[in-house]
mmCIF file of C-alpha atoms and ligand atoms in Angstrom:
data_model
loop_
_atom_site.group_PDB
_atom_site.id
_atom_site.type_symbol
_atom_site.label_atom_id
_atom_site.label_comp_id
_atom_site.label_asym_id
_atom_site.label_seq_id
_atom_site.Cartn_x
_atom_site.Cartn_y
_atom_site.Cartn_z
ATOM 1 C CA UNK A 263 2.571 -31.795 -10.938
ATOM 2 C CA UNK A 264 2.845 -29.099 -13.574
ATOM 3 C CA UNK A 265 5.817 -26.780 -13.681
ATOM 4 C CA UNK A 266 7.034 -24.218 -16.148
ATOM 5 C CA UNK A 267 10.515 -23.919 -17.482
ATOM 6 C CA UNK A 268 12.126 -20.578 -18.282
ATOM 7 C CA UNK A 269 11.679 -19.630 -21.932
ATOM 8 C CA UNK A 270 15.141 -20.539 -23.248
ATOM 9 C CA UNK A 271 14.890 -23.956 -21.638
ATOM 10 C CA UNK A 272 11.260 -24.521 -22.640
ATOM 11 C CA UNK A 273 12.132 -23.929 -26.300
ATOM 12 C CA UNK A 274 14.576 -26.829 -26.545
ATOM 13 C CA UNK A 275 13.049 -29.698 -28.569
ATOM 14 C CA UNK A 276 11.944 -32.601 -26.386
ATOM 15 C CA UNK A 277 10.300 -35.880 -27.281
ATOM 16 C CA UNK A 278 8.420 -37.107 -24.178
ATOM 17 C CA UNK A 279 9.236 -40.656 -23.139
ATOM 18 C CA UNK A 280 8.118 -40.322 -19.517
ATOM 19 C CA UNK A 281 4.613 -40.359 -18.165
ATOM 20 C CA UNK A 282 2.994 -36.928 -18.388
ATOM 21 C CA UNK A 283 3.115 -36.716 -14.586
ATOM 22 C CA UNK A 284 6.206 -36.455 -12.396
ATOM 23 C CA UNK A 285 7.904 -39.605 -11.211
ATOM 24 C CA UNK A 286 6.749 -40.117 -7.607
ATOM 25 C CA UNK A 287 8.534 -38.886 -4.508
ATOM 26 C CA UNK A 288 7.605 -40.675 -1.303
ATOM 27 C CA UNK A 289 9.002 -40.785 2.225
ATOM 28 C CA UNK A 290 10.941 -43.775 3.526
ATOM 29 C CA UNK A 291 9.467 -43.731 7.054
ATOM 30 C CA UNK A 292 10.574 -47.127 8.296
ATOM 31 C CA UNK A 293 14.146 -46.702 7.147
ATOM 32 C CA UNK A 294 14.258 -43.116 8.448
ATOM 33 C CA UNK A 295 13.242 -44.200 11.932
ATOM 34 C CA UNK A 296 15.503 -47.240 11.779
ATOM 35 C CA UNK A 297 18.423 -44.862 11.191
ATOM 36 C CA UNK A 298 17.251 -43.017 14.349
ATOM 37 C CA UNK A 299 18.461 -39.482 14.042
ATOM 38 C CA UNK A 300 17.592 -36.517 16.222
ATOM 39 C CA UNK A 301 18.937 -32.946 16.300
ATOM 40 C CA UNK A 302 18.076 -32.664 13.500
ATOM 41 C CA UNK A 303 15.564 -35.338 12.656
ATOM 42 C CA UNK A 304 16.397 -36.461 9.145
ATOM 43 C CA UNK A 305 13.698 -37.849 6.891
ATOM 44 C CA UNK A 306 14.747 -39.732 3.809
ATOM 45 C CA UNK A 307 12.570 -39.670 0.717
ATOM 46 C CA UNK A 308 12.922 -41.543 -2.572
ATOM 47 C CA UNK A 309 12.392 -40.165 -6.057
ATOM 48 C CA UNK A 310 11.284 -43.054 -8.202
ATOM 49 C CA UNK A 311 12.958 -42.634 -11.543
ATOM 50 C CA UNK A 312 12.361 -46.360 -11.892
ATOM 51 C CA UNK A 313 8.656 -45.427 -12.195
ATOM 52 C CA UNK A 314 9.083 -42.616 -14.681
ATOM 53 C CA UNK A 315 8.165 -44.152 -18.018
ATOM 54 C CA UNK A 316 5.912 -46.818 -19.519
ATOM 55 C CA UNK A 317 8.860 -48.078 -21.572
ATOM 56 C CA UNK A 318 10.844 -51.157 -20.556
ATOM 57 C CA UNK A 319 12.934 -51.038 -17.389
ATOM 58 C CA UNK A 320 12.280 -47.383 -16.598
ATOM 59 C CA UNK A 321 15.358 -45.586 -15.399
ATOM 60 C CA UNK A 322 17.374 -42.430 -15.725
ATOM 61 C CA UNK A 323 18.408 -42.818 -19.380
ATOM 62 C CA UNK A 324 14.909 -42.098 -20.688
ATOM 63 C CA UNK A 325 15.060 -38.517 -19.425
ATOM 64 C CA UNK A 326 18.346 -37.951 -21.211
ATOM 65 C CA UNK A 327 16.994 -39.511 -24.402
ATOM 66 C CA UNK A 328 13.965 -37.194 -24.419
ATOM 67 C CA UNK A 329 16.274 -34.406 -25.567
ATOM 68 C CA UNK A 330 18.256 -36.584 -27.987
ATOM 69 C CA UNK A 331 15.346 -38.159 -29.909
ATOM 70 C CA UNK A 332 14.493 -34.931 -31.799
ATOM 71 C CA UNK A 333 18.019 -34.980 -33.242
ATOM 72 C CA UNK A 334 17.668 -38.678 -34.179
ATOM 73 C CA UNK A 335 14.359 -37.993 -35.914
ATOM 74 C CA UNK A 336 15.735 -35.070 -37.856
ATOM 75 C CA UNK A 337 16.686 -35.395 -41.529
ATOM 76 C CA UNK A 338 19.916 -33.560 -40.689
ATOM 77 C CA UNK A 339 21.040 -34.619 -37.210
ATOM 78 C CA UNK A 340 23.425 -32.105 -35.649
ATOM 79 C CA UNK A 341 25.060 -34.492 -33.231
ATOM 80 C CA UNK A 342 25.789 -37.729 -35.070
ATOM 81 C CA UNK A 343 29.328 -38.978 -35.729
ATOM 82 C CA UNK A 344 30.996 -37.261 -38.696
ATOM 83 C CA UNK A 345 30.572 -39.177 -41.936
ATOM 84 C CA UNK A 346 27.062 -40.475 -41.220
ATOM 85 C CA UNK A 347 24.712 -38.069 -42.957
ATOM 86 C CA UNK A 348 20.985 -38.345 -43.440
ATOM 87 C CA UNK A 349 17.985 -39.594 -41.504
ATOM 88 C CA UNK A 350 19.108 -42.311 -39.097
ATOM 89 C CA UNK A 351 17.784 -45.854 -39.533
ATOM 90 C CA UNK A 352 19.630 -47.515 -36.678
ATOM 91 C CA UNK A 353 20.602 -46.367 -33.211
ATOM 92 C CA UNK A 354 23.918 -47.730 -31.943
ATOM 93 C CA UNK A 355 25.148 -47.618 -28.370
ATOM 94 C CA UNK A 356 27.360 -49.501 -25.933
ATOM 95 C CA UNK A 357 27.667 -50.521 -22.317
ATOM 96 C CA UNK A 358 28.685 -53.236 -19.895
ATOM 97 C CA UNK A 359 27.109 -56.694 -20.259
ATOM 98 C CA UNK A 360 24.306 -55.845 -17.802
ATOM 99 C CA UNK A 361 23.948 -52.276 -19.089
ATOM 100 C CA UNK A 362 20.637 -50.546 -18.332
ATOM 101 C CA UNK A 363 21.444 -47.768 -20.778
ATOM 102 C CA UNK A 364 21.439 -50.066 -23.828
ATOM 103 C CA UNK A 365 17.975 -51.366 -22.860
ATOM 104 C CA UNK A 366 16.546 -47.875 -22.672
ATOM 105 C CA UNK A 367 18.159 -46.873 -25.965
ATOM 106 C CA UNK A 368 16.813 -50.033 -27.627
ATOM 107 C CA UNK A 369 13.298 -49.408 -26.293
ATOM 108 C CA UNK A 370 13.295 -45.865 -27.620
ATOM 109 C CA UNK A 371 14.719 -46.882 -31.000
ATOM 110 C CA UNK A 372 12.031 -49.534 -31.402
ATOM 111 C CA UNK A 373 9.290 -47.208 -30.292
ATOM 112 C CA UNK A 374 10.239 -44.582 -32.878
ATOM 113 C CA UNK A 375 10.496 -47.258 -35.569
ATOM 114 C CA UNK A 376 14.267 -47.669 -35.854
ATOM 115 C CA UNK A 377 16.653 -50.563 -35.416
ATOM 116 C CA UNK A 378 18.984 -50.828 -32.446
ATOM 117 C CA UNK A 379 22.474 -52.243 -32.064
ATOM 118 C CA UNK A 380 23.592 -52.871 -28.469
ATOM 119 C CA UNK A 381 27.354 -53.336 -28.123
ATOM 120 C CA UNK A 382 28.054 -55.063 -24.814
ATOM 121 C CA UNK A 383 31.621 -55.192 -23.513
ATOM 122 C CA UNK A 384 32.615 -58.285 -21.578
ATOM 123 C CA UNK A 385 35.647 -56.464 -20.205
ATOM 124 C CA UNK A 386 33.781 -53.552 -18.556
ATOM 125 C CA UNK A 387 33.848 -53.760 -14.785
ATOM 126 C CA UNK A 388 33.834 -56.852 -12.637
ATOM 127 C CA UNK A 389 30.257 -58.108 -12.875
ATOM 128 C CA UNK A 390 31.070 -60.870 -15.334
ATOM 129 C CA UNK A 391 34.514 -61.769 -14.004
ATOM 130 C CA UNK A 392 33.277 -62.222 -10.420
ATOM 131 C CA UNK A 393 30.027 -63.937 -11.381
ATOM 132 C CA UNK A 394 29.705 -67.491 -10.106
ATOM 133 C CA UNK A 395 27.470 -68.368 -13.048
ATOM 134 C CA UNK A 396 28.940 -66.675 -16.110
ATOM 135 C CA UNK A 397 26.649 -68.279 -18.635
ATOM 136 C CA UNK A 398 23.624 -66.960 -16.726
ATOM 137 C CA UNK A 399 25.250 -63.523 -16.431
ATOM 138 C CA UNK A 400 25.602 -63.427 -20.225
ATOM 139 C CA UNK A 401 22.023 -64.474 -20.880
ATOM 140 C CA UNK A 402 19.694 -63.219 -18.123
ATOM 141 C CA UNK A 403 18.751 -59.820 -16.714
ATOM 142 C CA UNK A 404 19.252 -56.961 -19.132
ATOM 143 C CA UNK A 405 20.719 -59.214 -21.840
ATOM 144 C CA UNK A 406 17.498 -61.199 -21.999
ATOM 145 C CA UNK A 407 15.491 -57.998 -22.218
ATOM 146 C CA UNK A 408 17.713 -56.493 -24.927
ATOM 147 C CA UNK A 409 17.048 -59.576 -27.053
ATOM 148 C CA UNK A 410 13.315 -59.556 -26.288
ATOM 149 C CA UNK A 411 13.158 -55.943 -27.409
ATOM 150 C CA UNK A 412 14.793 -56.950 -30.676
ATOM 151 C CA UNK A 413 18.221 -55.400 -30.255
ATOM 152 C CA UNK A 414 21.037 -56.626 -32.457
ATOM 153 C CA UNK A 415 23.250 -57.618 -29.513
ATOM 154 C CA UNK A 416 27.009 -57.649 -30.195
ATOM 155 C CA UNK A 417 29.069 -58.972 -27.313
ATOM 156 C CA UNK A 418 32.715 -57.974 -27.489
ATOM 157 C CA UNK A 419 35.596 -59.761 -25.787
ATOM 158 C CA UNK A 420 37.845 -57.714 -23.491
ATOM 159 C CA UNK A 421 40.248 -55.574 -25.491
ATOM 160 C CA UNK A 422 38.780 -56.684 -28.797
ATOM 161 C CA UNK A 423 39.765 -54.784 -31.892
ATOM 162 C CA UNK A 424 38.742 -55.550 -35.405
ATOM 163 C CA UNK A 425 41.892 -55.525 -37.480
ATOM 164 C CA UNK A 426 43.334 -52.761 -35.315
ATOM 165 C CA UNK A 427 40.206 -50.603 -35.627
ATOM 166 C CA UNK A 428 38.009 -49.403 -32.867
ATOM 167 C CA UNK A 429 35.270 -52.083 -32.801
ATOM 168 C CA UNK A 430 32.532 -49.457 -32.470
ATOM 169 C CA UNK A 431 33.811 -47.602 -35.549
ATOM 170 C CA UNK A 432 33.901 -50.848 -37.487
ATOM 171 C CA UNK A 433 30.304 -51.707 -36.543
ATOM 172 C CA UNK A 434 29.220 -48.205 -37.610
ATOM 173 C CA UNK A 435 31.064 -48.655 -40.922
ATOM 174 C CA UNK A 436 29.540 -52.115 -41.409
ATOM 175 C CA UNK A 437 26.038 -50.680 -41.014
ATOM 176 C CA UNK A 438 26.807 -47.871 -43.441
ATOM 177 C CA UNK A 439 28.067 -50.406 -45.988
ATOM 178 C CA UNK A 440 24.663 -52.127 -45.711
ATOM 179 C CA UNK A 441 22.992 -48.883 -46.751
ATOM 180 C CA UNK A 442 21.893 -47.981 -43.230
ATOM 181 C CA UNK A 443 22.403 -44.702 -41.411
ATOM 182 C CA UNK A 444 23.623 -45.454 -37.899
ATOM 183 C CA UNK A 445 23.237 -42.833 -35.144
ATOM 184 C CA UNK A 446 25.768 -43.086 -32.336
ATOM 185 C CA UNK A 447 24.857 -42.517 -28.693
ATOM 186 C CA UNK A 448 27.878 -42.654 -26.374
ATOM 187 C CA UNK A 449 27.873 -44.734 -23.216
ATOM 188 C CA UNK A 450 25.300 -43.441 -20.719
ATOM 189 C CA UNK A 451 24.467 -40.699 -23.261
ATOM 190 C CA UNK A 452 26.699 -38.428 -21.196
ATOM 191 C CA UNK A 453 29.189 -37.347 -23.855
ATOM 192 C CA UNK A 454 26.286 -36.523 -26.181
ATOM 193 C CA UNK A 455 26.046 -32.707 -26.264
ATOM 194 C CA UNK A 456 22.358 -32.841 -25.249
ATOM 195 C CA UNK A 457 22.841 -35.553 -22.587
ATOM 196 C CA UNK A 458 22.629 -33.276 -19.532
ATOM 197 C CA UNK A 459 19.329 -31.589 -20.347
ATOM 198 C CA UNK A 460 17.024 -34.333 -19.063
ATOM 199 C CA UNK A 461 18.240 -34.020 -15.495
ATOM 200 C CA UNK A 462 18.356 -30.234 -15.661
ATOM 201 C CA UNK A 463 14.615 -30.495 -16.360
ATOM 202 C CA UNK A 464 14.263 -33.047 -13.550
ATOM 203 C CA UNK A 465 15.561 -30.405 -11.110
ATOM 204 C CA UNK A 466 12.511 -28.274 -11.974
ATOM 205 C CA UNK A 467 10.275 -31.293 -11.453
ATOM 206 C CA UNK A 468 11.784 -31.921 -8.015
ATOM 207 C CA UNK A 469 11.411 -28.242 -7.070
ATOM 208 C CA UNK A 470 7.707 -28.373 -8.009
ATOM 209 C CA UNK A 471 7.257 -31.550 -5.975
ATOM 210 C CA UNK A 472 8.913 -29.879 -2.960
ATOM 211 C CA UNK A 473 6.213 -27.214 -3.071
ATOM 212 C CA UNK A 474 3.552 -29.886 -3.112
ATOM 213 C CA UNK A 475 5.103 -31.936 -0.300
ATOM 214 C CA UNK A 476 6.329 -29.164 2.007
ATOM 215 C CA UNK A 477 3.894 -26.391 1.083
ATOM 216 C CA UNK A 478 6.545 -23.872 0.124
ATOM 217 C CA UNK A 479 8.615 -23.908 3.322
ATOM 218 C CA UNK A 480 10.823 -26.888 2.946
ATOM 219 C CA UNK A 481 13.100 -28.466 0.452
ATOM 220 C CA UNK A 482 15.383 -31.379 -0.062
ATOM 221 C CA UNK A 483 18.532 -29.956 1.342
ATOM 222 C CA UNK A 484 20.529 -33.054 0.388
ATOM 223 C CA UNK A 485 20.119 -35.250 -2.646
ATOM 224 C CA UNK A 486 21.995 -38.450 -3.345
ATOM 225 C CA UNK A 487 22.330 -39.744 -6.868
ATOM 226 C CA UNK A 488 24.645 -42.152 -8.652
ATOM 227 C CA UNK A 489 27.580 -40.819 -10.629
ATOM 228 C CA UNK A 490 28.489 -43.259 -13.388
ATOM 229 C CA UNK A 491 29.014 -41.635 -16.756
ATOM 230 C CA UNK A 492 28.150 -38.332 -15.048
ATOM 231 C CA UNK A 493 25.428 -36.431 -16.899
ATOM 232 C CA UNK A 494 22.668 -37.288 -14.422
ATOM 233 C CA UNK A 495 24.419 -35.485 -11.592
ATOM 234 C CA UNK A 496 25.793 -32.863 -14.018
ATOM 235 C CA UNK A 497 22.312 -32.087 -15.338
ATOM 236 C CA UNK A 498 20.860 -31.798 -11.835
ATOM 237 C CA UNK A 499 23.612 -29.360 -10.836
ATOM 238 C CA UNK A 500 22.805 -27.152 -13.846
ATOM 239 C CA UNK A 501 19.043 -27.276 -13.241
ATOM 240 C CA UNK A 502 19.290 -26.381 -9.557
ATOM 241 C CA UNK A 503 21.723 -23.582 -10.400
ATOM 242 C CA UNK A 504 19.141 -22.067 -12.717
ATOM 243 C CA UNK A 505 16.458 -22.477 -10.046
ATOM 244 C CA UNK A 506 18.691 -20.687 -7.514
ATOM 245 C CA UNK A 507 19.121 -17.887 -10.025
ATOM 246 C CA UNK A 508 15.375 -17.551 -10.475
ATOM 247 C CA UNK A 509 14.819 -17.576 -6.689
ATOM 248 C CA UNK A 510 17.482 -14.916 -6.206
ATOM 249 C CA UNK A 511 15.881 -12.736 -8.896
ATOM 250 C CA UNK A 512 12.605 -13.021 -6.990
ATOM 251 C CA UNK A 513 14.304 -11.982 -3.763
ATOM 252 C CA UNK A 514 14.097 -15.453 -2.239
ATOM 253 C CA UNK A 515 17.150 -16.817 -0.542
ATOM 254 C CA UNK A 516 17.110 -20.282 0.884
ATOM 255 C CA UNK A 517 20.001 -22.543 1.724
ATOM 256 C CA UNK A 518 21.133 -24.087 -1.565
ATOM 257 C CA UNK A 519 20.313 -27.700 -2.192
ATOM 258 C CA UNK A 520 23.321 -29.979 -2.188
ATOM 259 C CA UNK A 521 23.482 -32.629 -4.854
ATOM 260 C CA UNK A 522 25.881 -35.373 -3.811
ATOM 261 C CA UNK A 523 27.055 -37.575 -6.670
ATOM 262 C CA UNK A 524 27.886 -40.996 -5.268
ATOM 263 C CA UNK A 525 30.570 -42.464 -7.511
ATOM 264 C CA UNK A 526 29.915 -46.141 -8.159
ATOM 265 C CA UNK A 527 33.178 -47.327 -9.696
ATOM 266 C CA UNK A 528 36.805 -47.131 -8.527
ATOM 267 C CA UNK A 529 38.102 -47.385 -12.111
ATOM 268 C CA UNK A 530 38.751 -43.704 -12.810
ATOM 269 C CA UNK A 531 40.414 -41.073 -10.593
ATOM 270 C CA UNK A 532 38.645 -38.227 -8.845
ATOM 271 C CA UNK A 533 39.837 -35.596 -11.345
ATOM 272 C CA UNK A 534 38.400 -37.538 -14.260
ATOM 273 C CA UNK A 535 34.922 -37.648 -12.736
ATOM 274 C CA UNK A 536 35.000 -34.077 -11.437
ATOM 275 C CA UNK A 537 36.161 -32.680 -14.766
ATOM 276 C CA UNK A 538 33.478 -34.542 -16.668
ATOM 277 C CA UNK A 539 30.639 -33.642 -14.298
ATOM 278 C CA UNK A 540 31.669 -29.975 -14.360
ATOM 279 C CA UNK A 541 31.739 -30.079 -18.170
ATOM 280 C CA UNK A 542 28.341 -31.746 -18.432
ATOM 281 C CA UNK A 543 26.833 -29.266 -15.970
ATOM 282 C CA UNK A 544 28.308 -26.297 -17.850
ATOM 283 C CA UNK A 545 27.262 -27.587 -21.240
ATOM 284 C CA UNK A 546 23.687 -28.096 -20.044
ATOM 285 C CA UNK A 547 23.858 -24.730 -18.274
ATOM 286 C CA UNK A 548 24.782 -22.949 -21.517
ATOM 287 C CA UNK A 549 21.791 -24.496 -23.275
ATOM 288 C CA UNK A 550 19.207 -23.651 -20.597
ATOM 289 C CA UNK A 551 20.105 -19.972 -20.217
ATOM 290 C CA UNK A 552 23.039 -19.855 -17.806
ATOM 291 C CA UNK A 553 26.605 -18.858 -18.576
ATOM 292 C CA UNK A 554 28.132 -22.250 -17.821
ATOM 293 C CA UNK A 555 31.722 -21.127 -17.434
ATOM 294 C CA UNK A 556 30.843 -18.294 -15.076
ATOM 295 C CA UNK A 557 27.827 -19.620 -13.217
ATOM 296 C CA UNK A 558 28.919 -23.176 -12.504
ATOM 297 C CA UNK A 559 32.195 -23.919 -10.754
ATOM 298 C CA UNK A 560 33.987 -26.865 -9.211
ATOM 299 C CA UNK A 561 32.450 -25.830 -5.859
ATOM 300 C CA UNK A 562 29.112 -27.018 -7.230
ATOM 301 C CA UNK A 563 30.467 -30.465 -8.000
ATOM 302 C CA UNK A 564 30.314 -32.629 -4.896
ATOM 303 C CA UNK A 565 31.274 -36.213 -5.549
ATOM 304 C CA UNK A 566 31.656 -38.831 -2.853
ATOM 305 C CA UNK A 567 34.186 -41.560 -3.622
ATOM 306 C CA UNK A 568 33.882 -43.520 -0.396
ATOM 307 C CA UNK A 569 31.262 -45.956 -1.640
ATOM 308 C CA UNK A 570 32.789 -47.143 -4.919
ATOM 309 C CA UNK A 571 33.320 -50.662 -3.568
ATOM 310 C CA UNK A 572 35.761 -53.037 -5.205
ATOM 311 C CA UNK A 573 34.847 -52.693 -8.899
ATOM 312 C CA UNK A 574 32.205 -51.410 -11.288
ATOM 313 C CA UNK A 575 29.331 -53.877 -11.327
ATOM 314 C CA UNK A 576 30.417 -55.714 -8.188
ATOM 315 C CA UNK A 577 28.305 -55.532 -5.045
ATOM 316 C CA UNK A 578 30.538 -55.092 -1.976
ATOM 317 C CA UNK A 579 29.277 -56.376 1.410
ATOM 318 C CA UNK A 580 28.233 -52.937 2.740
ATOM 319 C CA UNK A 581 26.264 -52.071 -0.396
ATOM 320 C CA UNK A 582 24.675 -55.488 -0.289
ATOM 321 C CA UNK A 583 23.580 -54.708 3.261
ATOM 322 C CA UNK A 584 22.069 -51.401 2.101
ATOM 323 C CA UNK A 585 20.219 -53.226 -0.674
ATOM 324 C CA UNK A 586 18.857 -55.699 1.894
ATOM 325 C CA UNK A 587 17.854 -52.951 4.336
ATOM 326 C CA UNK A 588 15.978 -51.007 1.681
ATOM 327 C CA UNK A 589 14.154 -54.167 0.618
ATOM 328 C CA UNK A 590 13.297 -55.328 4.128
ATOM 329 C CA UNK A 591 12.453 -51.938 5.639
ATOM 330 C CA UNK A 592 10.681 -50.283 2.728
ATOM 331 C CA UNK A 593 10.010 -53.005 0.146
ATOM 332 C CA UNK A 594 11.983 -50.931 -2.338
ATOM 333 C CA UNK A 595 14.178 -53.044 -4.574
ATOM 334 C CA UNK A 596 17.507 -51.530 -5.587
ATOM 335 C CA UNK A 597 19.914 -52.539 -8.317
ATOM 336 C CA UNK A 598 23.310 -54.131 -7.658
ATOM 337 C CA UNK A 599 25.412 -51.757 -9.802
ATOM 338 C CA UNK A 600 24.302 -48.220 -8.946
ATOM 339 C CA UNK A 601 21.497 -47.599 -6.468
ATOM 340 C CA UNK A 602 22.700 -50.028 -3.773
ATOM 341 C CA UNK A 603 25.937 -48.011 -3.555
ATOM 342 C CA UNK A 604 24.010 -44.729 -3.481
ATOM 343 C CA UNK A 605 21.701 -45.995 -0.722
ATOM 344 C CA UNK A 606 24.731 -47.077 1.279
ATOM 345 C CA UNK A 607 26.183 -43.596 0.860
ATOM 346 C CA UNK A 608 22.945 -41.833 1.818
ATOM 347 C CA UNK A 609 22.557 -43.984 4.936
ATOM 348 C CA UNK A 610 26.153 -43.258 5.889
ATOM 349 C CA UNK A 611 25.619 -39.488 5.578
ATOM 350 C CA UNK A 612 22.564 -39.773 7.835
ATOM 351 C CA UNK A 613 23.958 -42.141 10.443
ATOM 352 C CA UNK A 614 27.438 -40.704 10.781
ATOM 353 C CA UNK A 615 26.142 -37.198 11.425
ATOM 354 C CA UNK A 616 27.531 -35.801 8.176
ATOM 355 C CA UNK A 617 24.232 -34.158 7.292
ATOM 356 C CA UNK A 618 23.688 -32.962 10.869
ATOM 357 C CA UNK A 619 27.082 -31.217 10.909
ATOM 358 C CA UNK A 620 26.381 -29.167 7.807
ATOM 359 C CA UNK A 621 22.621 -28.788 7.711
ATOM 360 C CA UNK A 622 20.951 -25.392 8.006
ATOM 361 C CA UNK A 623 18.398 -26.569 10.573
ATOM 362 C CA UNK A 624 18.867 -28.277 13.904
ATOM 363 C CA UNK A 625 15.250 -29.463 13.906
ATOM 364 C CA UNK A 626 14.350 -31.113 10.670
ATOM 365 C CA UNK A 627 16.143 -31.954 7.455
ATOM 366 C CA UNK A 628 14.779 -33.684 4.394
ATOM 367 C CA UNK A 629 17.035 -35.698 2.136
ATOM 368 C CA UNK A 630 16.262 -37.313 -1.197
ATOM 369 C CA UNK A 631 17.583 -40.604 -2.507
ATOM 370 C CA UNK A 632 17.176 -40.704 -6.283
ATOM 371 C CA UNK A 633 16.323 -44.213 -7.451
ATOM 372 C CA UNK A 634 17.576 -44.325 -11.020
ATOM 373 C CA UNK A 635 16.326 -47.838 -11.865
ATOM 374 C CA UNK A 636 18.387 -50.833 -12.941
ATOM 375 C CA UNK A 637 16.588 -53.653 -11.120
ATOM 376 C CA UNK A 638 16.422 -55.758 -14.275
ATOM 377 C CA UNK A 639 20.096 -56.625 -13.751
ATOM 378 C CA UNK A 640 19.249 -58.426 -10.494
ATOM 379 C CA UNK A 641 18.419 -61.780 -12.007
ATOM 380 C CA UNK A 642 21.924 -61.940 -13.499
ATOM 381 C CA UNK A 643 23.200 -61.508 -9.939
ATOM 382 C CA UNK A 644 21.294 -64.559 -8.723
ATOM 383 C CA UNK A 645 23.425 -64.975 -5.598
ATOM 384 C CA UNK A 646 22.190 -61.610 -4.321
ATOM 385 C CA UNK A 647 19.193 -63.100 -2.575
ATOM 386 C CA UNK A 648 19.906 -62.761 1.088
ATOM 387 C CA UNK A 649 21.515 -60.460 3.534
ATOM 388 C CA UNK A 650 22.825 -61.390 6.910
HETATM 389 C C1 PLP B 39 23.269 -45.205 -15.972
HETATM 390 C C2 PLP B 39 22.757 -45.359 -14.601
HETATM 391 C C3 PLP B 39 23.167 -44.502 -13.563
HETATM 392 C C4 PLP B 39 24.257 -43.478 -13.734
HETATM 393 O O1 PLP B 39 23.886 -42.349 -14.460
HETATM 394 P P1 PLP B 39 25.024 -41.492 -15.186
HETATM 395 O O2 PLP B 39 24.320 -40.378 -15.813
HETATM 396 O O3 PLP B 39 25.682 -42.420 -16.158
HETATM 397 O O4 PLP B 39 26.010 -41.042 -14.155
HETATM 398 C C5 PLP B 39 22.602 -44.644 -12.319
HETATM 399 N N1 PLP B 39 21.692 -45.615 -12.078
HETATM 400 C C6 PLP B 39 21.302 -46.480 -13.019
HETATM 401 C C7 PLP B 39 20.333 -47.532 -12.642
HETATM 402 C C8 PLP B 39 21.812 -46.376 -14.314
HETATM 403 O O5 PLP B 39 21.401 -47.252 -15.249
#
């Protein structure tokens, strides 16, 4: 469905990587009635970011990259690492062994005619260390796809340094010495100054879809999305803030939508995540026409830490159950690292009455689970094939 962005936002350079239509939103009727709520009746919907792009393993990183590609294609990128001038030849990024982000970066690099280096850290999270088949974990799933796509895959041992140097810096320097111009995209593209814009735009897409689905008198009062590196939830917060502003200017007041960022890793403390998400939201806000510092505050950042499980990349029993339920009730396949934990969180909010307590209506509430992709990692988690 078509939507228009306010002028300041619309002017920002964007290189489309998604389909020209919105990624679908559909109800989850079987799961919603399985969760059996009344007063209010809560209907869960899913936004299928895993169906957003024709490129490999569609997921949330493509939206972020749409706003970064124009900088990569420029003869004078504004946001590369210092010391790497000129038109980039090679895109370099990093992630965990089963990283989805590095796949999406590789796909984009290839599609715009550049080389890609995917730095995969064996020490990130617990996926590899708890795997019962480590050689498969290092070879299947996203690793297989990275190689198929033609990435130069560099696997780094935990804590590896190259002669005391940051291994990423030394790979960048190595490429430069070969006469290449590497362009650095930080993990999850979140620390990139343009990384939050994609999901700020997605907020406008969701708002347009609400009109289509509810005919102007309904919205997704609650949205559940993974918080990993943080710019997906940060971007959404900024986008919905701008939408609220526009509504208020038109004299429309509706209960604000609540974006709940479900944190998927226990590695970092609450303050670390909250500070980053607030920063990403403000930085995106400044670019799209808000005054980030003034308009976006910590009250807008709602992160839920109860569903982190035991480690990044490890599927705890309750998240495994959520993954099984979603598959068996709705035939929607989740991923073991992010969306299974988010689905667990969303189901908890519904079943434990946490939405009912806060919601504006006692009759009907609509909630949105944002499926950010990642299923390609499943084959590396081969023992995730049944639920009790
Ligand atoms: C990267 C990723 C996320 C997390 O997004 P952030 O912007 O890093 O918080 C969620 N789901 C999937 C499948 C991902 O690959």
